[in-house]
XYZ file of C-alpha atoms in Angstrom:
189
model
C -4.426 13.419 14.780
C -3.895 12.186 11.196
C -1.049 12.699 8.725
C -1.338 13.743 5.112
C -1.084 10.958 2.487
C 2.368 9.355 2.589
C 3.396 8.008 -0.821
C 5.672 4.960 -0.793
C 5.329 3.997 -4.488
C 6.457 0.366 -4.845
C 8.237 0.088 -1.483
C 8.097 -3.338 0.141
C 8.932 -1.971 3.586
C 8.375 1.383 5.268
C 10.021 2.307 8.564
C 8.027 4.688 10.743
C 10.128 6.476 13.336
C 8.248 8.324 16.095
C 10.063 10.533 18.610
C 7.782 11.274 21.541
C 7.373 11.628 25.282
C 4.563 10.294 27.489
C 4.459 11.450 31.101
C 3.612 8.833 33.717
C 0.359 9.160 35.617
C 0.680 10.565 39.144
C 1.110 7.837 41.752
C -1.097 9.404 44.407
C -4.757 10.120 43.827
C -7.197 12.560 45.318
C -9.168 11.715 48.448
C -12.106 10.812 46.234
C -9.846 8.630 44.013
C -11.281 10.033 40.796
C -8.951 12.850 39.719
C -6.422 10.575 37.985
C -8.871 7.804 37.061
C -8.706 8.606 33.350
C -4.945 9.138 33.106
C -3.296 6.782 30.578
C 0.388 6.011 30.054
C 0.331 5.138 26.348
C -1.113 6.214 23.018
C -1.849 4.344 19.795
C -0.415 4.503 16.283
C -2.674 3.356 13.425
C -2.345 3.028 9.623
C -4.769 3.182 6.681
C -3.400 1.814 3.378
C -4.777 3.311 0.144
C -3.921 4.146 -3.464
C -5.962 7.362 -3.273
C -4.176 10.460 -2.006
C -7.143 12.787 -2.249
C -9.564 11.274 0.232
C -10.677 12.999 3.422
C -10.381 10.554 6.304
C -11.734 10.901 9.803
C -9.741 8.459 11.977
C -12.717 8.131 14.328
C -15.016 6.963 11.493
C -12.628 5.044 9.202
C -11.178 1.635 9.949
C -7.527 2.295 10.640
C -5.359 -0.753 11.349
C -3.634 -0.671 14.773
C 0.173 -0.766 14.585
C 1.456 -0.261 18.121
C 0.741 1.296 21.487
C 3.609 3.565 22.485
C 4.295 3.405 26.246
C 5.329 5.913 28.888
C 8.890 7.168 28.464
C 11.581 6.548 31.068
C 12.543 9.516 33.258
C 10.302 11.776 31.159
C 12.876 11.753 28.338
C 12.228 11.646 24.617
C 12.222 8.195 23.048
C 12.304 7.089 19.430
C 10.328 4.010 18.457
C 10.713 2.478 14.966
C 7.964 0.334 13.440
C 8.476 -1.575 10.179
C 5.382 -2.141 8.040
C 4.680 -3.871 4.731
C 2.785 -1.337 2.570
C -0.402 -2.760 1.052
C -0.951 0.100 -1.417
C 0.863 3.030 -3.067
C 0.639 4.971 0.178
C -0.951 5.310 3.571
C -2.162 7.642 6.280
C -1.014 7.438 9.889
C -3.226 8.329 12.825
C -2.391 8.835 16.496
C -5.002 8.146 19.158
C -4.669 9.482 22.685
C -7.226 8.464 25.314
C -5.978 10.456 28.286
C -2.182 10.379 28.145
C 0.009 13.439 28.492
C 1.778 13.118 25.116
C 4.280 15.210 23.182
C 5.125 14.039 19.642
C 8.341 15.674 18.461
C 9.010 13.976 15.149
C 7.479 11.414 12.780
C 9.641 10.175 9.920
C 8.728 7.602 7.275
C 11.501 6.082 5.169
C 11.897 3.278 2.685
C 15.000 1.939 0.995
C 16.040 1.100 -2.512
C 19.345 0.263 -4.146
C 20.494 3.039 -6.464
C 21.150 2.578 -10.136
C 24.853 2.330 -9.726
C 28.037 1.802 -11.694
C 30.588 0.143 -9.485
C 34.344 0.330 -9.943
C 33.896 -3.117 -11.484
C 32.234 -1.434 -14.531
C 28.933 -3.206 -13.672
C 25.638 -1.355 -13.414
C 22.542 -2.626 -11.613
C 19.118 -0.974 -12.091
C 17.426 1.026 -9.332
C 15.713 -1.656 -7.275
C 13.259 -1.457 -4.380
C 14.754 -3.022 -1.253
C 12.999 -6.106 0.139
C 11.106 -6.178 3.448
C 13.870 -8.235 5.037
C 17.002 -10.075 3.951
C 15.174 -13.388 3.572
C 13.217 -11.823 0.704
C 16.096 -10.809 -1.600
C 15.899 -11.637 -5.307
C 18.724 -11.811 -7.827
C 19.040 -8.815 -10.142
C 20.996 -8.904 -13.366
C 23.511 -6.184 -14.058
C 25.250 -5.183 -17.268
C 28.595 -3.905 -18.466
C 28.133 -0.193 -19.067
C 31.487 0.912 -20.326
C 32.359 0.774 -24.016
C 35.041 -1.842 -24.692
C 34.248 -3.902 -21.596
C 33.027 -7.509 -21.365
C 31.978 -9.877 -18.613
C 33.299 -13.355 -17.957
C 30.712 -14.298 -15.323
C 26.992 -13.824 -14.840
C 26.427 -10.306 -13.456
C 24.072 -10.980 -10.534
C 23.647 -8.721 -7.521
C 21.307 -8.675 -4.530
C 19.673 -5.575 -3.092
C 19.432 -5.934 0.706
C 16.795 -4.376 2.996
C 19.072 -1.437 3.866
C 19.427 -0.411 0.205
C 22.951 -1.749 -0.390
C 23.979 -3.818 -3.387
C 25.738 -7.099 -2.620
C 27.587 -9.108 -5.240
C 30.428 -11.604 -5.142
C 33.934 -10.436 -6.005
C 33.849 -12.221 -9.371
C 30.959 -10.037 -10.599
C 32.857 -7.612 -12.805
C 33.409 -6.461 -16.330
C 36.889 -6.425 -17.805
C 38.392 -4.257 -20.486
C 38.700 -5.961 -23.866
C 42.203 -6.842 -25.089
C 44.078 -3.703 -26.156
C 42.213 -1.497 -23.641
C 43.189 -0.600 -20.085
C 41.129 0.468 -17.085
C 41.541 4.159 -16.269
C 39.211 6.410 -14.262
C 36.098 4.199 -14.534
C 36.513 3.467 -18.254
C 38.374 1.259 -20.695
C 40.802 3.324 -22.769
C 42.957 2.224 -25.677
């Protein structure tokens, strides 16, 4: 089974969440010992990175990169497994390979994070920024004062974390110019 093209644009990390169930193989076998010989207790998840959304891929004939083997679920209950990948192109295809497991896939969700273009109550705006793969990969981003009659006294630097949340120190703010007061997200005279 293969997905349609999944576009991730400039994302540096994509989280693939798979909700599934795999039944365990029966413990007892037939007198001949061959009935359950081919029963498997896991299935594979693969990825194919590409910039082209219009290609027809056959997972059995195209080199998909293995991501993970998803194991049997405990007590025959649904499980959700999350895999983080570093996209190598503008998008990718996912493929699932089953070689004899009794599998039910309930949900597959692909997400990526970014920090919104945002005006904080400090009158500072940071641009929409793609979140890093992890928090060791954050880069400083410069913000700006966006309200008329406001100025900054410090460098306006923020950091977009991997969850898509802006982080900045408490001194990163714009202040109203003399003669203006802060009221409802603006400087009014």
